[in-house]
Tab-separated table of C-alpha atoms in Angstrom:
chain	number	residue	atom	x	y	z
A	958	UNK	CA	-131.081	-80.503	22.988
A	959	UNK	CA	-134.505	-78.296	23.324
A	960	UNK	CA	-136.006	-75.280	21.334
A	961	UNK	CA	-138.710	-73.622	23.438
A	962	UNK	CA	-141.027	-71.231	21.552
A	963	UNK	CA	-142.276	-68.907	23.945
A	964	UNK	CA	-143.692	-66.111	21.433
A	965	UNK	CA	-141.524	-63.455	20.555
A	966	UNK	CA	-138.470	-63.161	21.548
A	967	UNK	CA	-137.847	-66.515	20.863
A	968	UNK	CA	-135.989	-68.241	23.784
A	969	UNK	CA	-132.997	-70.829	23.114
A	970	UNK	CA	-131.775	-73.542	25.338
A	971	UNK	CA	-129.472	-76.129	24.080
A	972	UNK	CA	-126.909	-78.687	25.437
A	973	UNK	CA	-124.303	-79.536	23.205
A	974	UNK	CA	-122.543	-82.823	23.399
A	975	UNK	CA	-120.375	-83.058	20.191
A	976	UNK	CA	-118.833	-81.424	17.339
A	977	UNK	CA	-119.327	-81.079	14.632
A	978	UNK	CA	-122.974	-82.327	14.554
A	979	UNK	CA	-124.641	-80.359	17.546
A	980	UNK	CA	-122.890	-77.125	16.453
A	981	UNK	CA	-124.311	-77.420	12.971
A	982	UNK	CA	-127.832	-78.385	14.065
A	983	UNK	CA	-127.742	-75.371	16.662
A	984	UNK	CA	-126.384	-73.074	13.917
A	985	UNK	CA	-129.117	-74.274	11.300
A	986	UNK	CA	-131.979	-73.972	13.920
A	987	UNK	CA	-130.701	-70.321	14.887
A	988	UNK	CA	-129.980	-69.266	11.221
A	989	UNK	CA	-133.716	-70.277	10.358
A	990	UNK	CA	-134.924	-68.069	13.369
A	991	UNK	CA	-133.073	-65.137	12.041
A	992	UNK	CA	-134.122	-65.597	8.370
A	993	UNK	CA	-137.673	-65.772	9.563
A	994	UNK	CA	-137.317	-62.444	11.527
A	995	UNK	CA	-135.847	-60.586	8.625
A	996	UNK	CA	-132.169	-60.311	9.659
A	997	UNK	CA	-129.769	-59.545	6.682
A	998	UNK	CA	-127.211	-61.692	5.188
A	999	UNK	CA	-124.566	-59.549	6.712
A	1000	UNK	CA	-126.037	-59.984	10.266
A	1001	UNK	CA	-126.465	-63.747	9.603
A	1002	UNK	CA	-123.024	-64.029	8.570
A	1003	UNK	CA	-121.539	-62.100	11.477
A	1004	UNK	CA	-123.942	-64.280	14.276
A	1005	UNK	CA	-122.863	-67.648	12.495
A	1006	UNK	CA	-119.318	-66.696	12.994
A	1007	UNK	CA	-119.434	-65.550	16.433
A	1008	UNK	CA	-121.389	-68.666	17.396
A	1009	UNK	CA	-118.948	-71.084	15.713
A	1010	UNK	CA	-116.021	-69.263	17.520
A	1011	UNK	CA	-117.648	-69.195	20.959
A	1012	UNK	CA	-118.634	-73.050	20.350
A	1013	UNK	CA	-115.324	-74.396	19.087
A	1014	UNK	CA	-113.388	-72.513	21.802
A	1015	UNK	CA	-115.967	-74.031	24.384
A	1016	UNK	CA	-115.348	-77.708	23.126
A	1017	UNK	CA	-111.711	-77.223	22.222
A	1018	UNK	CA	-110.242	-74.873	24.871
A	1019	UNK	CA	-112.839	-75.261	27.576
A	1020	UNK	CA	-113.938	-78.767	27.671
A	1021	UNK	CA	-110.548	-79.819	25.808
A	1022	UNK	CA	-112.588	-82.347	23.815
A	1023	UNK	CA	-113.201	-84.512	26.953
A	1024	UNK	CA	-116.063	-87.263	26.559
A	1025	UNK	CA	-118.919	-86.520	28.690
A	1026	UNK	CA	-118.512	-82.848	29.126
A	1027	UNK	CA	-121.045	-80.447	27.570
A	1028	UNK	CA	-121.646	-77.012	26.257
A	1029	UNK	CA	-124.698	-74.904	27.328
A	1030	UNK	CA	-126.107	-72.441	24.660
A	1031	UNK	CA	-128.922	-70.209	25.629
A	1032	UNK	CA	-130.335	-66.820	25.176
A	1033	UNK	CA	-133.057	-64.957	22.972
A	1034	UNK	CA	-133.691	-63.862	19.467
A	1035	UNK	CA	-135.652	-60.754	19.361
A	1036	UNK	CA	-136.568	-58.694	16.200
A	1037	UNK	CA	-133.835	-56.050	16.863
A	1038	UNK	CA	-131.448	-58.172	19.054
A	1039	UNK	CA	-129.925	-61.382	19.563
A	1040	UNK	CA	-128.527	-62.113	23.083
A	1041	UNK	CA	-126.628	-65.536	23.300
A	1042	UNK	CA	-124.722	-67.226	26.416
A	1043	UNK	CA	-122.250	-69.991	26.005
A	1044	UNK	CA	-121.054	-71.857	28.912
A	1045	UNK	CA	-118.647	-74.821	29.265
A	1046	UNK	CA	-117.315	-77.304	31.897
A	1047	UNK	CA	-113.873	-76.312	31.730
A	1048	UNK	CA	-111.663	-74.310	34.135
A	1049	UNK	CA	-112.081	-71.107	32.210
A	1050	UNK	CA	-109.127	-68.430	31.197
A	1051	UNK	CA	-108.200	-65.118	31.360
A	1052	UNK	CA	-109.288	-63.397	28.145
A	1053	UNK	CA	-107.207	-60.349	28.910
A	1054	UNK	CA	-104.121	-62.659	28.617
A	1055	UNK	CA	-104.711	-63.261	25.186
A	1056	UNK	CA	-102.144	-61.870	23.133
A	1057	UNK	CA	-103.269	-59.214	20.353
A	1058	UNK	CA	-103.014	-61.133	17.292
A	1059	UNK	CA	-102.820	-57.906	15.208
A	1060	UNK	CA	-99.619	-57.019	16.629
A	1061	UNK	CA	-96.627	-57.112	14.131
A	1062	UNK	CA	-94.930	-59.488	16.190
A	1063	UNK	CA	-97.776	-61.919	16.413
A	1064	UNK	CA	-99.282	-61.668	13.040
A	1065	UNK	CA	-97.835	-64.868	11.791
A	1066	UNK	CA	-98.995	-66.824	15.034
A	1067	UNK	CA	-101.557	-69.127	13.855
A	1068	UNK	CA	-103.965	-68.987	16.844
A	1069	UNK	CA	-106.024	-66.554	19.070
A	1070	UNK	CA	-108.093	-64.605	16.792
A	1071	UNK	CA	-111.298	-66.173	17.539
A	1072	UNK	CA	-112.129	-63.910	20.467
A	1073	UNK	CA	-110.938	-60.843	18.459
A	1074	UNK	CA	-113.605	-61.699	15.770
A	1075	UNK	CA	-116.296	-62.167	18.280
A	1076	UNK	CA	-115.442	-58.561	19.745
A	1077	UNK	CA	-115.615	-57.203	16.270
A	1078	UNK	CA	-118.868	-58.589	14.951
A	1079	UNK	CA	-120.750	-58.612	18.161
A	1080	UNK	CA	-122.278	-55.381	19.887
A	1081	UNK	CA	-121.276	-56.649	23.358
A	1082	UNK	CA	-118.829	-59.758	24.492
A	1083	UNK	CA	-118.368	-60.279	27.992
A	1084	UNK	CA	-116.761	-63.178	29.608
A	1085	UNK	CA	-118.033	-63.955	33.221
A	1086	UNK	CA	-116.971	-66.357	35.794
A	1087	UNK	CA	-113.611	-67.963	35.743
A	1088	UNK	CA	-114.040	-67.352	31.792
A	1089	UNK	CA	-115.743	-70.423	30.991
A	1090	UNK	CA	-118.882	-68.566	30.176
A	1091	UNK	CA	-119.363	-65.967	27.318
A	1092	UNK	CA	-122.117	-63.486	26.920
A	1093	UNK	CA	-122.614	-61.889	23.329
A	1094	UNK	CA	-125.344	-59.478	22.080
A	1095	UNK	CA	-125.795	-58.379	18.530
A	1096	UNK	CA	-127.870	-55.499	17.839
A	1097	UNK	CA	-129.557	-54.921	14.355
A	1098	UNK	CA	-129.005	-51.061	14.421
A	1099	UNK	CA	-125.474	-49.585	13.615
A	1100	UNK	CA	-122.974	-50.157	16.594
B	107	UNK	CA	-104.510	-88.023	0.158
B	108	UNK	CA	-105.603	-91.389	-1.252
B	109	UNK	CA	-108.580	-93.311	0.057
B	110	UNK	CA	-110.271	-90.006	1.531
B	111	UNK	CA	-112.235	-87.264	0.052
B	112	UNK	CA	-110.109	-84.375	-0.871
B	113	UNK	CA	-111.266	-80.831	0.572
B	114	UNK	CA	-109.140	-78.953	-2.081
B	115	UNK	CA	-108.907	-79.036	-6.041
B	116	UNK	CA	-105.366	-78.280	-7.478
B	117	UNK	CA	-104.879	-77.077	-11.127
B	118	UNK	CA	-101.693	-75.622	-12.895
B	119	UNK	CA	-101.831	-72.482	-14.610
B	120	UNK	CA	-98.815	-70.397	-15.709
B	121	UNK	CA	-96.793	-72.777	-13.491
B	122	UNK	CA	-99.064	-71.661	-10.564
B	123	UNK	CA	-100.566	-74.165	-8.494
B	124	UNK	CA	-104.173	-72.819	-8.449
B	125	UNK	CA	-106.120	-74.331	-5.291
B	126	UNK	CA	-110.139	-73.981	-4.817
B	127	UNK	CA	-111.978	-75.338	-1.857
B	128	UNK	CA	-114.686	-77.971	-2.092
B	129	UNK	CA	-116.541	-76.532	0.986
B	130	UNK	CA	-118.564	-73.269	1.165
B	131	UNK	CA	-118.115	-73.132	4.833
B	132	UNK	CA	-114.680	-73.947	6.182
B	133	UNK	CA	-115.478	-74.215	9.730
B	134	UNK	CA	-115.480	-77.594	10.795
B	135	UNK	CA	-112.352	-78.288	12.800
B	136	UNK	CA	-111.372	-81.699	11.378
B	137	UNK	CA	-112.149	-80.638	7.678
B	138	UNK	CA	-109.598	-77.512	8.383
B	139	UNK	CA	-107.135	-79.973	9.824
B	140	UNK	CA	-107.369	-82.055	6.772
B	141	UNK	CA	-107.267	-79.041	4.416
B	142	UNK	CA	-103.941	-77.971	6.112
B	143	UNK	CA	-102.453	-81.129	5.550
B	144	UNK	CA	-103.584	-81.018	1.918
B	145	UNK	CA	-102.236	-77.423	1.282
B	146	UNK	CA	-98.886	-78.270	2.945
B	147	UNK	CA	-98.726	-81.282	0.603
B	148	UNK	CA	-99.064	-79.203	-2.378
B	149	UNK	CA	-96.509	-76.770	-1.009
B	150	UNK	CA	-93.910	-79.682	-0.115
B	151	UNK	CA	-94.341	-81.000	-3.608
B	152	UNK	CA	-92.773	-78.053	-5.239
B	153	UNK	CA	-89.107	-76.800	-4.638
B	154	UNK	CA	-90.148	-73.080	-5.324
B	155	UNK	CA	-93.668	-73.056	-4.451
B	156	UNK	CA	-96.055	-70.560	-6.426
B	157	UNK	CA	-99.624	-71.181	-5.107
B	158	UNK	CA	-102.927	-69.162	-5.575
B	159	UNK	CA	-105.449	-70.118	-3.168
B	160	UNK	CA	-109.011	-69.155	-4.822
B	161	UNK	CA	-111.964	-68.448	-2.451
B	162	UNK	CA	-114.482	-68.781	-5.041
B	163	UNK	CA	-117.655	-70.223	-3.423
B	164	UNK	CA	-116.339	-69.746	0.067
B	165	UNK	CA	-119.331	-68.232	2.077
B	166	UNK	CA	-117.940	-68.905	5.999
B	167	UNK	CA	-114.451	-69.075	7.204
B	168	UNK	CA	-113.544	-69.389	10.915
B	169	UNK	CA	-110.418	-68.395	13.123
B	170	UNK	CA	-108.883	-71.889	12.897
B	171	UNK	CA	-108.989	-71.823	8.902
B	172	UNK	CA	-106.943	-68.428	9.138
B	173	UNK	CA	-104.424	-70.217	11.315
B	174	UNK	CA	-104.176	-72.874	8.709
B	175	UNK	CA	-103.486	-70.064	6.131
B	176	UNK	CA	-100.719	-68.489	8.145
B	177	UNK	CA	-99.079	-71.946	8.712
B	178	UNK	CA	-99.168	-72.677	4.791
B	179	UNK	CA	-98.066	-68.978	4.154
B	180	UNK	CA	-95.075	-69.669	6.627
B	181	UNK	CA	-93.976	-72.790	4.847
B	182	UNK	CA	-94.151	-71.097	1.202
B	183	UNK	CA	-91.846	-68.315	2.515
B	184	UNK	CA	-89.423	-70.748	4.141
B	185	UNK	CA	-89.230	-72.452	1.081
B	186	UNK	CA	-88.627	-69.273	-0.763
B	187	UNK	CA	-91.880	-69.330	-2.714
B	188	UNK	CA	-94.994	-67.087	-3.126
B	189	UNK	CA	-98.574	-67.473	-2.014
B	190	UNK	CA	-101.622	-65.315	-3.129
B	191	UNK	CA	-105.081	-65.454	-1.992
B	192	UNK	CA	-107.766	-64.592	-4.658
B	193	UNK	CA	-111.162	-64.042	-5.368
B	194	UNK	CA	-112.200	-63.430	-1.824
B	195	UNK	CA	-115.972	-62.585	-1.306
B	196	UNK	CA	-116.231	-59.110	0.649
B	197	UNK	CA	-117.457	-60.660	3.891
B	198	UNK	CA	-114.648	-63.042	3.918
B	199	UNK	CA	-112.234	-60.104	3.020
B	200	UNK	CA	-113.585	-58.176	6.038
B	201	UNK	CA	-112.263	-61.217	8.308
B	202	UNK	CA	-108.726	-60.367	6.930
B	203	UNK	CA	-109.197	-56.928	7.276
B	204	UNK	CA	-110.394	-57.232	10.820
B	205	UNK	CA	-107.470	-59.413	11.852
B	206	UNK	CA	-104.981	-57.244	9.745
B	207	UNK	CA	-103.957	-60.703	7.862
B	208	UNK	CA	-104.512	-58.447	4.809
B	209	UNK	CA	-101.092	-57.097	5.743
B	210	UNK	CA	-99.678	-60.633	5.671
B	211	UNK	CA	-101.132	-62.040	2.844
B	212	UNK	CA	-100.739	-61.001	-1.083
B	213	UNK	CA	-104.079	-61.126	-2.381
B	214	UNK	CA	-105.919	-60.672	-5.733
B	215	UNK	CA	-108.981	-59.903	-7.237
B	216	UNK	CA	-109.102	-63.153	-9.336
B	217	UNK	CA	-107.160	-66.221	-10.120
B	218	UNK	CA	-105.838	-64.689	-13.430
B	219	UNK	CA	-104.614	-61.841	-11.504
B	220	UNK	CA	-103.142	-63.915	-8.789
B	221	UNK	CA	-101.263	-66.105	-11.535
B	222	UNK	CA	-99.854	-63.068	-13.078
B	223	UNK	CA	-98.638	-61.848	-10.100
B	224	UNK	CA	-96.884	-64.857	-9.139
B	225	UNK	CA	-95.631	-66.014	-12.607
């Protein structure tokens, strides 16, 4: 893992090999950077939650916890915006094929809410390539 | 649950099993799986479970944790019991609202109110 300070915005570039250790370390470094830049506790809560969901999805559904496969996280933290991309080494998926977890018939299904939370808390969420790469943007101004 | 550190605390109030969490961030996959097993063990130990889960001190919750709560709720309902979630901080309750799980779960402001509603 490497953290490159290139002035402001702060550039992020990490290669994560395992959960939960690498995820916790990256979360702690990003939280410290957000705090230094005066992000509110609500914003930090939202960003932490979305990073957790994206990284867990990458390790669990993308790489399927296969040894040797990694997850890359990169992006920038600016005073008014956080841009993060997460890419795994799995085959990807169709995010449009995930059933709506808020539909009455799906409310008691215990999975499938991570992407929905990311879309709710982030200003932008976009899946790229075969679906193994997600780009998220959080803007400090109201959505 | 012997030999391993428990991730929940269980007390009984007014015949209700009141459960609290040892972790402030319920996001680690392995911990969530263990919490799920521990919660189901509490439910399965009662013929007609009355369970209040307190979120006192919980600062972060992942979608995997929501999944565990849904599974526990389903087990409680299958046994004809009742489950109430209580003392949920505003940011955490927002997660329940976004996912519309506030429609699925009975919730209460405090442990006392949860126990009163279940007793």
